[in-house]
């Protein structure tokens, strides 16, 4: 590692602080801001469309508890229940934040396709005595309500829509976008893969965030242990790559189950994996020490490795944030990163001090 790289890695704190938008996911903890029974841990969860996420549970009395979340800046967000997947004749629950900052949730009957035919406080949905709730938390709005049915709800046509225009006197403007889906409330496949997410995070942190930095530290600061430093460096880096690769495989499996909208995290993960593969290839193509191209190989190998470590640290911190992993993960990785940065700072200072003394020493005869 050089001073230039040390400067880059120290800017990580600034990069992390820029990643504080609370992106909702099925792993988010609702107990901190939603009232009971909408904050129960047994809610099934499934991403639906765009940023829309549907959480639900159904009891033996055919009461369906629903929490719908979506990214929100203004306007309204709604979910409709339809017999045929069409708007006309369906009933919808619509939530929004009024101009005075007050939260609203109302039932609407969609008698026609024009705004004047969307009637507030009418519809065929039977609510319970549990008061519905609308909460704006972070960049997301949450609509929570209960519906009573005469029989268990299984396959149901659902409508999802939103508009950026805030309703005036509960009058809804035309939606900006909409979709219709057939949803199976009885399916057992919507349970959230918590363990797979933990495995993904643990493998990536241990591989990219612990082993690879240790291997790089050994390569730069332990050259006096020749050739032991080289074997330790190779073994640790290969182990780090294997753990990181396993974490990537777990991440792919997690994405196939959730289809979460985490494009930046996925893109950085792919980029880091490519850099890791290039480092492995570079090891097998390493020229001899007396080769004319060895210095170019050294330059390539060192800077690709530094780039990998830098983006791995950023992506781990970003993944902990968007995955809503909790404070224990943030504190744990923060301690790990702090220890590594302090070790690099101390060792780099000692190395430059040694070089300075050697440069200032008088020639020997």
Tab-separated table of C-alpha atoms in Angstrom:
chain	number	residue	atom	x	y	z
A	1	UNK	CA	0.000	0.000	0.000
A	2	UNK	CA	1.232	3.506	-0.764
A	3	UNK	CA	0.371	6.875	0.729
A	4	UNK	CA	-1.907	7.524	-2.239
A	5	UNK	CA	-3.896	4.425	-1.423
A	6	UNK	CA	-3.987	5.333	2.258
A	7	UNK	CA	-5.503	8.684	1.291
A	8	UNK	CA	-8.101	6.893	-0.819
A	9	UNK	CA	-9.099	4.456	1.874
A	10	UNK	CA	-9.408	7.226	4.467
A	11	UNK	CA	-12.056	8.862	2.274
A	12	UNK	CA	-14.243	5.820	2.860
A	13	UNK	CA	-15.864	7.473	5.854
A	14	UNK	CA	-17.114	10.294	3.649
A	15	UNK	CA	-18.450	7.804	1.138
A	16	UNK	CA	-20.288	5.860	3.819
A	17	UNK	CA	-21.978	8.938	5.243
A	18	UNK	CA	-23.448	9.629	1.808
A	19	UNK	CA	-25.271	6.291	1.912
A	20	UNK	CA	-27.916	6.958	4.528
A	21	UNK	CA	-31.152	6.869	2.548
A	22	UNK	CA	-33.251	4.192	4.242
A	23	UNK	CA	-34.115	1.896	1.368
A	24	UNK	CA	-36.884	-0.502	2.361
A	25	UNK	CA	-36.403	-4.247	2.030
A	26	UNK	CA	-38.035	-7.389	3.341
A	27	UNK	CA	-35.348	-7.496	6.016
A	28	UNK	CA	-36.260	-4.074	7.450
A	29	UNK	CA	-37.412	-3.908	11.063
A	30	UNK	CA	-40.922	-2.407	11.188
A	31	UNK	CA	-41.209	-2.555	14.984
A	32	UNK	CA	-39.463	0.787	15.410
A	33	UNK	CA	-42.097	2.858	13.595
A	34	UNK	CA	-45.278	0.853	12.869
A	35	UNK	CA	-47.931	0.046	15.507
A	36	UNK	CA	-49.126	-3.455	16.345
A	37	UNK	CA	-50.236	-5.693	14.697
A	38	UNK	CA	-48.484	-4.327	11.601
A	39	UNK	CA	-44.983	-4.687	13.077
A	40	UNK	CA	-45.203	-8.430	13.751
A	41	UNK	CA	-42.179	-10.514	12.766
A	42	UNK	CA	-44.328	-13.222	11.145
A	43	UNK	CA	-45.426	-11.023	8.251
A	44	UNK	CA	-44.658	-12.612	4.921
A	45	UNK	CA	-42.974	-10.298	2.467
A	46	UNK	CA	-42.508	-9.999	-1.267
A	47	UNK	CA	-41.230	-7.237	-3.582
A	48	UNK	CA	-43.974	-6.574	-6.141
A	49	UNK	CA	-43.199	-3.823	-8.614
A	50	UNK	CA	-40.704	-0.962	-8.793
A	51	UNK	CA	-40.140	-0.015	-5.131
A	52	UNK	CA	-43.476	-1.529	-3.989
A	53	UNK	CA	-43.107	-4.178	-1.268
A	54	UNK	CA	-46.091	-6.120	0.102
A	55	UNK	CA	-46.110	-7.601	3.606
A	56	UNK	CA	-49.083	-9.607	4.827
A	57	UNK	CA	-50.452	-12.190	7.231
A	58	UNK	CA	-53.781	-13.997	7.426
A	59	UNK	CA	-55.281	-15.526	10.570
A	60	UNK	CA	-57.872	-18.240	11.137
A	61	UNK	CA	-60.653	-15.648	11.294
A	62	UNK	CA	-59.917	-14.649	7.684
A	63	UNK	CA	-58.511	-11.283	8.711
A	64	UNK	CA	-55.849	-10.126	6.286
A	65	UNK	CA	-53.232	-7.728	7.671
A	66	UNK	CA	-51.421	-5.767	4.962
A	67	UNK	CA	-48.440	-3.419	4.965
A	68	UNK	CA	-47.640	-1.827	1.605
A	69	UNK	CA	-44.472	0.234	1.260
A	70	UNK	CA	-43.091	2.274	-1.621
A	71	UNK	CA	-40.612	5.058	-2.261
A	72	UNK	CA	-42.349	8.378	-1.690
A	73	UNK	CA	-41.739	12.083	-2.204
A	74	UNK	CA	-45.263	13.391	-2.771
A	75	UNK	CA	-48.658	12.373	-4.144
A	76	UNK	CA	-50.480	9.147	-3.308
A	77	UNK	CA	-49.860	5.386	-3.263
A	78	UNK	CA	-52.617	2.787	-3.596
A	79	UNK	CA	-53.442	-0.903	-3.668
A	80	UNK	CA	-56.661	-2.143	-5.243
A	81	UNK	CA	-58.588	-5.421	-4.983
A	82	UNK	CA	-60.184	-6.505	-8.243
A	83	UNK	CA	-62.215	-9.467	-9.449
A	84	UNK	CA	-60.789	-9.438	-12.983
A	85	UNK	CA	-57.571	-7.444	-12.755
A	86	UNK	CA	-59.233	-4.342	-14.190
A	87	UNK	CA	-59.645	-0.954	-12.530
A	88	UNK	CA	-63.386	-0.483	-13.038
A	89	UNK	CA	-65.420	-2.083	-10.271
A	90	UNK	CA	-62.524	-2.563	-7.886
A	91	UNK	CA	-61.975	-1.127	-4.404
A	92	UNK	CA	-58.714	0.399	-3.246
A	93	UNK	CA	-56.921	1.592	-0.142
A	94	UNK	CA	-54.983	4.797	-0.851
A	95	UNK	CA	-52.540	6.591	1.417
A	96	UNK	CA	-50.786	9.934	1.180
A	97	UNK	CA	-49.239	12.752	3.193
A	98	UNK	CA	-51.301	15.924	2.976
A	99	UNK	CA	-49.948	19.386	2.351
A	100	UNK	CA	-49.956	20.093	6.086
A	101	UNK	CA	-47.859	16.987	6.763
A	102	UNK	CA	-50.819	14.948	8.046
A	103	UNK	CA	-51.066	11.290	7.029
A	104	UNK	CA	-54.248	10.013	5.387
A	105	UNK	CA	-55.551	6.610	4.323
A	106	UNK	CA	-58.962	6.163	2.690
A	107	UNK	CA	-60.935	3.527	0.833
A	108	UNK	CA	-62.020	4.372	-2.705
A	109	UNK	CA	-64.468	2.774	-5.071
A	110	UNK	CA	-63.225	2.790	-8.671
A	111	UNK	CA	-66.506	3.202	-10.514
A	112	UNK	CA	-64.842	4.333	-13.732
A	113	UNK	CA	-61.547	5.367	-15.283
A	114	UNK	CA	-61.820	9.126	-14.762
A	115	UNK	CA	-60.907	10.981	-11.593
A	116	UNK	CA	-64.497	12.015	-10.989
A	117	UNK	CA	-65.521	8.355	-10.916
A	118	UNK	CA	-63.077	7.465	-8.126
A	119	UNK	CA	-65.297	7.823	-5.035
A	120	UNK	CA	-63.793	8.360	-1.583
A	121	UNK	CA	-65.138	6.513	1.493
A	122	UNK	CA	-66.885	3.954	-0.674
A	123	UNK	CA	-65.945	0.450	-1.723
A	124	UNK	CA	-66.512	-3.225	-1.053
A	125	UNK	CA	-63.620	-3.817	1.342
A	126	UNK	CA	-64.624	-4.622	4.934
A	127	UNK	CA	-62.153	-3.167	7.433
A	128	UNK	CA	-61.736	-4.253	11.050
A	129	UNK	CA	-61.757	-2.305	14.322
A	130	UNK	CA	-57.966	-1.972	14.107
A	131	UNK	CA	-57.243	1.558	12.930
A	132	UNK	CA	-55.322	1.764	9.651
A	133	UNK	CA	-52.035	3.663	9.640
A	134	UNK	CA	-49.887	5.644	7.239
A	135	UNK	CA	-46.279	6.340	8.174
A	136	UNK	CA	-43.575	8.217	6.293
A	137	UNK	CA	-40.258	6.688	7.355
A	138	UNK	CA	-37.057	7.657	5.579
A	139	UNK	CA	-37.764	7.787	1.854
A	140	UNK	CA	-40.672	5.314	2.063
A	141	UNK	CA	-44.367	5.518	2.812
A	142	UNK	CA	-46.073	2.633	4.618
A	143	UNK	CA	-49.793	1.856	4.312
A	144	UNK	CA	-50.994	-0.550	7.021
A	145	UNK	CA	-54.557	-1.845	7.342
A	146	UNK	CA	-56.688	-4.927	8.043
A	147	UNK	CA	-59.455	-6.426	5.898
A	148	UNK	CA	-62.073	-8.988	6.896
A	149	UNK	CA	-63.152	-11.680	4.406
A	150	UNK	CA	-65.796	-14.391	4.537
A	151	UNK	CA	-63.300	-17.078	3.455
A	152	UNK	CA	-59.507	-17.455	3.331
A	153	UNK	CA	-57.973	-15.274	0.633
A	154	UNK	CA	-55.904	-17.265	-1.845
A	155	UNK	CA	-55.436	-16.072	-5.424
A	156	UNK	CA	-56.354	-12.402	-5.680
A	157	UNK	CA	-56.074	-9.820	-8.461
A	158	UNK	CA	-54.277	-6.766	-7.095
A	159	UNK	CA	-53.780	-3.317	-8.578
A	160	UNK	CA	-50.872	-1.058	-7.640
A	161	UNK	CA	-50.622	2.593	-8.636
A	162	UNK	CA	-49.074	5.892	-7.612
A	163	UNK	CA	-49.184	9.576	-8.481
A	164	UNK	CA	-46.810	12.424	-7.674
A	165	UNK	CA	-49.716	14.887	-7.284
A	166	UNK	CA	-51.002	15.327	-3.726
A	167	UNK	CA	-54.805	14.849	-3.450
A	168	UNK	CA	-56.887	17.960	-2.801
A	169	UNK	CA	-59.908	17.318	-0.556
A	170	UNK	CA	-59.306	13.575	-1.055
A	171	UNK	CA	-59.755	13.975	-4.814
A	172	UNK	CA	-57.282	11.676	-6.593
A	173	UNK	CA	-55.564	12.793	-9.758
A	174	UNK	CA	-54.747	10.305	-12.521
A	175	UNK	CA	-51.968	7.878	-11.664
A	176	UNK	CA	-48.441	8.311	-13.022
A	177	UNK	CA	-48.076	4.548	-13.426
A	178	UNK	CA	-49.908	1.360	-12.504
A	179	UNK	CA	-49.729	-2.414	-12.724
A	180	UNK	CA	-51.955	-5.431	-12.162
A	181	UNK	CA	-50.766	-8.718	-10.643
A	182	UNK	CA	-52.292	-11.994	-9.581
A	183	UNK	CA	-51.108	-12.619	-6.027
A	184	UNK	CA	-51.371	-15.838	-4.025
A	185	UNK	CA	-51.842	-14.976	-0.350
A	186	UNK	CA	-51.746	-18.650	0.570
A	187	UNK	CA	-48.299	-19.295	-0.949
A	188	UNK	CA	-45.594	-20.266	1.496
A	189	UNK	CA	-42.757	-19.108	-0.765
A	190	UNK	CA	-42.824	-15.509	0.393
A	191	UNK	CA	-40.986	-16.078	3.655
A	192	UNK	CA	-37.830	-14.007	3.807
A	193	UNK	CA	-34.455	-15.834	3.500
A	194	UNK	CA	-32.829	-14.286	6.569
A	195	UNK	CA	-30.129	-16.955	6.923
A	196	UNK	CA	-29.081	-16.670	3.289
A	197	UNK	CA	-28.695	-12.910	3.694
A	198	UNK	CA	-26.564	-13.413	6.811
A	199	UNK	CA	-24.415	-15.971	4.991
A	200	UNK	CA	-23.901	-13.572	2.093
A	201	UNK	CA	-22.821	-10.760	4.388
A	202	UNK	CA	-20.570	-12.903	6.591
A	203	UNK	CA	-18.763	-14.569	3.685
A	204	UNK	CA	-18.140	-11.314	1.838
A	205	UNK	CA	-16.954	-9.479	4.945
A	206	UNK	CA	-14.583	-12.294	5.943
A	207	UNK	CA	-13.242	-12.764	2.395
A	208	UNK	CA	-13.111	-9.276	0.871
A	209	UNK	CA	-13.048	-7.276	4.115
A	210	UNK	CA	-10.761	-9.269	6.457
A	211	UNK	CA	-8.523	-11.794	4.685
A	212	UNK	CA	-7.633	-9.759	1.587
A	213	UNK	CA	-6.548	-6.663	3.563
A	214	UNK	CA	-4.445	-8.837	5.912
A	215	UNK	CA	-2.774	-10.509	2.935
A	216	UNK	CA	-2.031	-7.118	1.390
A	217	UNK	CA	-0.568	-5.832	4.672
A	218	UNK	CA	1.761	-8.845	4.852
A	219	UNK	CA	2.939	-8.276	1.269
A	220	UNK	CA	3.858	-4.639	1.919
A	221	UNK	CA	5.207	-4.613	5.449
A	222	UNK	CA	6.656	-8.102	6.042
A	223	UNK	CA	9.202	-8.405	3.231
A	224	UNK	CA	11.968	-9.015	5.768
A	225	UNK	CA	10.465	-12.499	6.330
A	226	UNK	CA	11.456	-13.647	2.871
A	227	UNK	CA	10.245	-16.085	1.549
A	228	UNK	CA	7.675	-16.678	4.313
A	229	UNK	CA	5.849	-13.427	3.546
A	230	UNK	CA	5.225	-14.579	-0.036
A	231	UNK	CA	3.677	-17.910	0.931
A	232	UNK	CA	1.529	-16.281	3.606
A	233	UNK	CA	0.415	-13.635	1.111
A	234	UNK	CA	-0.553	-16.206	-1.524
A	235	UNK	CA	-2.370	-18.536	0.893
A	236	UNK	CA	-4.324	-15.741	2.593
A	237	UNK	CA	-5.272	-14.036	-0.693
A	238	UNK	CA	-6.490	-17.287	-2.248
A	239	UNK	CA	-8.519	-18.047	0.872
A	240	UNK	CA	-9.976	-14.530	0.783
A	241	UNK	CA	-10.900	-14.943	-2.873
A	242	UNK	CA	-12.648	-18.281	-2.196
A	243	UNK	CA	-14.672	-16.826	0.693
A	244	UNK	CA	-15.521	-13.741	-1.363
A	245	UNK	CA	-16.565	-15.904	-4.317
A	246	UNK	CA	-18.796	-17.962	-2.019
A	247	UNK	CA	-20.347	-14.720	-0.802
A	248	UNK	CA	-21.036	-13.660	-4.382
A	249	UNK	CA	-22.734	-17.006	-5.100
A	250	UNK	CA	-24.881	-16.532	-1.971
A	251	UNK	CA	-25.692	-13.006	-3.154
A	252	UNK	CA	-26.827	-14.279	-6.557
A	253	UNK	CA	-29.068	-16.837	-4.863
A	254	UNK	CA	-30.445	-14.103	-2.589
A	255	UNK	CA	-31.215	-11.853	-5.560
A	256	UNK	CA	-33.000	-14.700	-7.374
A	257	UNK	CA	-35.280	-15.080	-4.351
A	258	UNK	CA	-35.936	-11.392	-3.649
A	259	UNK	CA	-35.240	-9.465	-6.892
A	260	UNK	CA	-34.326	-6.481	-4.717
A	261	UNK	CA	-33.630	-3.156	-6.400
A	262	UNK	CA	-29.945	-2.842	-5.373
A	263	UNK	CA	-28.315	-2.035	-8.714
A	264	UNK	CA	-25.343	-0.155	-7.216
A	265	UNK	CA	-24.549	-2.941	-4.753
A	266	UNK	CA	-24.812	-5.609	-7.466
A	267	UNK	CA	-22.743	-3.578	-9.914
A	268	UNK	CA	-19.955	-2.987	-7.403
A	269	UNK	CA	-20.034	-6.664	-6.422
A	270	UNK	CA	-19.555	-7.760	-10.032
A	271	UNK	CA	-16.755	-5.223	-10.494
A	272	UNK	CA	-14.965	-6.467	-7.354
A	273	UNK	CA	-15.311	-10.098	-8.461
A	274	UNK	CA	-13.793	-9.246	-11.858
A	275	UNK	CA	-10.848	-7.540	-10.135
A	276	UNK	CA	-10.390	-10.637	-7.954
A	277	UNK	CA	-10.384	-12.923	-10.972
A	278	UNK	CA	-7.815	-10.683	-12.672
A	279	UNK	CA	-5.571	-10.975	-9.604
A	280	UNK	CA	-5.793	-14.764	-9.673
A	281	UNK	CA	-4.945	-14.808	-13.386
A	282	UNK	CA	-2.049	-12.409	-12.752
A	283	UNK	CA	-0.565	-14.828	-10.199
A	284	UNK	CA	-0.338	-17.619	-12.746
A	285	UNK	CA	1.099	-15.260	-15.381
A	286	UNK	CA	3.717	-13.737	-13.040
A	287	UNK	CA	7.005	-13.183	-14.962
A	288	UNK	CA	10.442	-13.963	-13.523
A	289	UNK	CA	12.133	-11.366	-11.315
A	290	UNK	CA	14.753	-10.585	-13.956
A	291	UNK	CA	12.151	-10.197	-16.716
A	292	UNK	CA	11.946	-6.784	-18.391
A	293	UNK	CA	8.186	-6.685	-17.950
A	294	UNK	CA	8.268	-7.601	-14.229
A	295	UNK	CA	8.058	-3.956	-13.120
A	296	UNK	CA	4.916	-3.461	-15.228
A	297	UNK	CA	3.395	-6.625	-13.759
A	298	UNK	CA	4.195	-5.337	-10.254
A	299	UNK	CA	2.531	-2.014	-11.008
A	300	UNK	CA	-0.564	-3.751	-12.395
A	301	UNK	CA	-0.792	-6.261	-9.540
A	302	UNK	CA	-0.387	-3.654	-6.800
A	303	UNK	CA	-2.909	-1.143	-8.121
A	304	UNK	CA	-5.576	-3.658	-9.131
A	305	UNK	CA	-5.309	-5.070	-5.606
A	306	UNK	CA	-5.607	-1.633	-4.015
A	307	UNK	CA	-8.602	-0.827	-6.193
A	308	UNK	CA	-10.246	-4.100	-5.159
A	309	UNK	CA	-9.749	-3.426	-1.453
A	310	UNK	CA	-11.056	0.135	-1.741
A	311	UNK	CA	-14.268	-0.745	-3.576
A	312	UNK	CA	-14.779	-3.859	-1.437
A	313	UNK	CA	-14.767	-1.710	1.708
A	314	UNK	CA	-17.256	0.714	0.159
A	315	UNK	CA	-19.550	-2.053	-1.087
A	316	UNK	CA	-19.533	-3.901	2.241
A	317	UNK	CA	-20.554	-0.727	4.066
A	318	UNK	CA	-23.168	0.020	1.404
A	319	UNK	CA	-24.505	-3.540	1.547
A	320	UNK	CA	-24.888	-3.356	5.332
A	321	UNK	CA	-26.870	-0.138	4.850
A	322	UNK	CA	-29.222	-1.197	2.033
A	323	UNK	CA	-29.664	-4.651	3.575
A	324	UNK	CA	-30.792	-3.043	6.823
A	325	UNK	CA	-28.466	-5.434	8.653
A	326	UNK	CA	-28.674	-3.629	11.976
A	327	UNK	CA	-26.295	-1.889	14.352
A	328	UNK	CA	-24.382	-5.033	15.317
A	329	UNK	CA	-23.167	-5.473	11.723
A	330	UNK	CA	-22.319	-1.774	11.422
A	331	UNK	CA	-20.368	-1.749	14.695
A	332	UNK	CA	-18.615	-5.042	13.933
A	333	UNK	CA	-17.452	-4.022	10.481
A	334	UNK	CA	-16.632	-0.525	11.718
A	335	UNK	CA	-14.291	-1.974	14.358
A	336	UNK	CA	-12.694	-4.276	11.770
A	337	UNK	CA	-12.141	-1.400	9.355
A	338	UNK	CA	-10.795	0.862	12.098
A	339	UNK	CA	-8.271	-1.752	13.243
A	340	UNK	CA	-7.071	-2.277	9.667
A	341	UNK	CA	-6.741	1.468	9.033
A	342	UNK	CA	-4.847	2.037	12.273
A	343	UNK	CA	-2.506	-0.868	11.509
A	344	UNK	CA	-1.829	0.476	8.013
A	345	UNK	CA	-1.225	3.991	9.358
A	346	UNK	CA	1.276	2.806	11.964
A	347	UNK	CA	3.082	0.388	9.627
A	348	UNK	CA	3.207	2.894	6.775
A	349	UNK	CA	4.675	5.537	9.096
A	350	UNK	CA	7.318	3.080	10.306
A	351	UNK	CA	8.134	2.099	6.726
A	352	UNK	CA	8.580	5.684	5.543
A	353	UNK	CA	10.658	6.473	8.623
A	354	UNK	CA	12.944	3.537	7.822
A	355	UNK	CA	13.270	4.637	4.182
A	356	UNK	CA	14.103	8.197	5.271
A	357	UNK	CA	16.841	7.007	7.606
A	358	UNK	CA	18.328	4.771	4.915
A	359	UNK	CA	18.326	7.641	2.428
A	360	UNK	CA	20.027	9.976	4.934
A	361	UNK	CA	22.654	7.469	6.049
A	362	UNK	CA	26.272	8.229	4.930
A	363	UNK	CA	27.788	5.898	2.334
A	364	UNK	CA	29.847	2.991	3.590
A	365	UNK	CA	33.381	2.300	2.249
